[in-house]
Amino acid sequence: MSTEPERRVELGKDRVQDAPESSAPPPVSPPAPTERMWVDDAPPAELPPPAPAQPELPWAGIERPAPPVELPPYPPPPPAPVYPQAYPVPGQVGYGAPRYPLPYQPVPMQRYGYADTTPIWSILSFCCVAASVVGGAMLCGLPILVTAPTGIVLGIVGHARGEQMGKWAAIANGVVAALAALAVVLFVVALGSL
């Protein structure tokens, strides 16, 4: 294996556009091959001569600007929206009766999103029923004295606001309050008879 002596490389000096200008270009002769190629058992062949150097074209920068490019035109604007007429056109309508413009009727507002239809007043009233029953089961009359009338009022408010279960929640609270009053009366009678 043979090694070639190192030679100094000056970048960019061999390029045609960077070479110093001269009146006549020097003749180009292909260099002589220095190595031989062997392919398996084939006889040695000489290297093919290198292709002659082609001069580079000048850059399309400042020296030769590119031709202007024709851009496509902007698209046309969209058509204007067509709005319905607010008033009918006045004129004659059948049998010669005059046609007058109708008064403006606003379009009803559309509700967007979630419309809450939870019967909150009835739910609170039934919670008062549950608190009254639990308080009565623990033989404590104080919760019944507060929750039963509150549940009746909440049920009536719910019924007035259009909740279907509001009336039944008020009735349930009334029944629990009546049963609690009956239980208190029976308890007092039972204590008095002792």
CSV table of N, CA, C and O in Angstrom, one decimal, residues 154-163 166-167:
chain,number,residue,atom,x,y,z
A,154,LEU,N,-90.7,24.8,51.5
A,154,LEU,CA,-89.9,24.5,50.4
A,154,LEU,C,-90.7,23.7,49.3
A,154,LEU,O,-90.5,24.0,48.1
A,155,GLY,N,-91.5,22.8,49.7
A,155,GLY,CA,-92.4,22.1,48.8
A,155,GLY,C,-93.4,23.0,48.1
A,155,GLY,O,-93.6,22.9,46.9
A,156,ILE,N,-93.9,24.0,48.8
A,156,ILE,CA,-94.9,24.9,48.2
A,156,ILE,C,-94.2,25.8,47.2
A,156,ILE,O,-94.7,26.1,46.1
A,157,VAL,N,-93.0,26.3,47.6
A,157,VAL,CA,-92.2,27.1,46.7
A,157,VAL,C,-91.8,26.4,45.4
A,157,VAL,O,-91.9,26.9,44.3
A,158,GLY,N,-91.4,25.1,45.6
A,158,GLY,CA,-91.1,24.3,44.4
A,158,GLY,C,-92.3,24.1,43.5
A,158,GLY,O,-92.2,24.1,42.3
A,159,HIS,N,-93.5,23.9,44.1
A,159,HIS,CA,-94.7,23.7,43.3
A,159,HIS,C,-95.1,25.0,42.6
A,159,HIS,O,-95.5,25.0,41.4
A,160,ALA,N,-94.9,26.2,43.2
A,160,ALA,CA,-95.1,27.4,42.6
A,160,ALA,C,-94.2,27.7,41.4
A,160,ALA,O,-94.5,28.4,40.5
A,161,ARG,N,-93.0,27.2,41.5
A,161,ARG,CA,-92.0,27.4,40.4
A,161,ARG,C,-92.1,26.3,39.3
A,161,ARG,O,-91.3,26.3,38.4
A,162,GLY,N,-93.1,25.5,39.4
A,162,GLY,CA,-93.4,24.6,38.3
A,162,GLY,C,-92.8,23.2,38.5
A,162,GLY,O,-92.8,22.4,37.5
A,163,GLU,N,-92.3,22.9,39.6
A,163,GLU,CA,-91.7,21.5,39.8
A,163,GLU,C,-92.9,20.5,40.1
A,163,GLU,O,-93.8,20.8,40.9
A,166,GLY,N,-93.0,19.2,43.9
A,166,GLY,CA,-93.1,20.1,45.0
A,166,GLY,C,-94.3,19.9,45.9
A,166,GLY,O,-94.2,20.0,47.1
A,167,LYS,N,-95.5,19.7,45.2
A,167,LYS,CA,-96.7,19.4,46.0
A,167,LYS,C,-96.6,18.2,46.9
A,167,LYS,O,-97.0,18.2,48.0
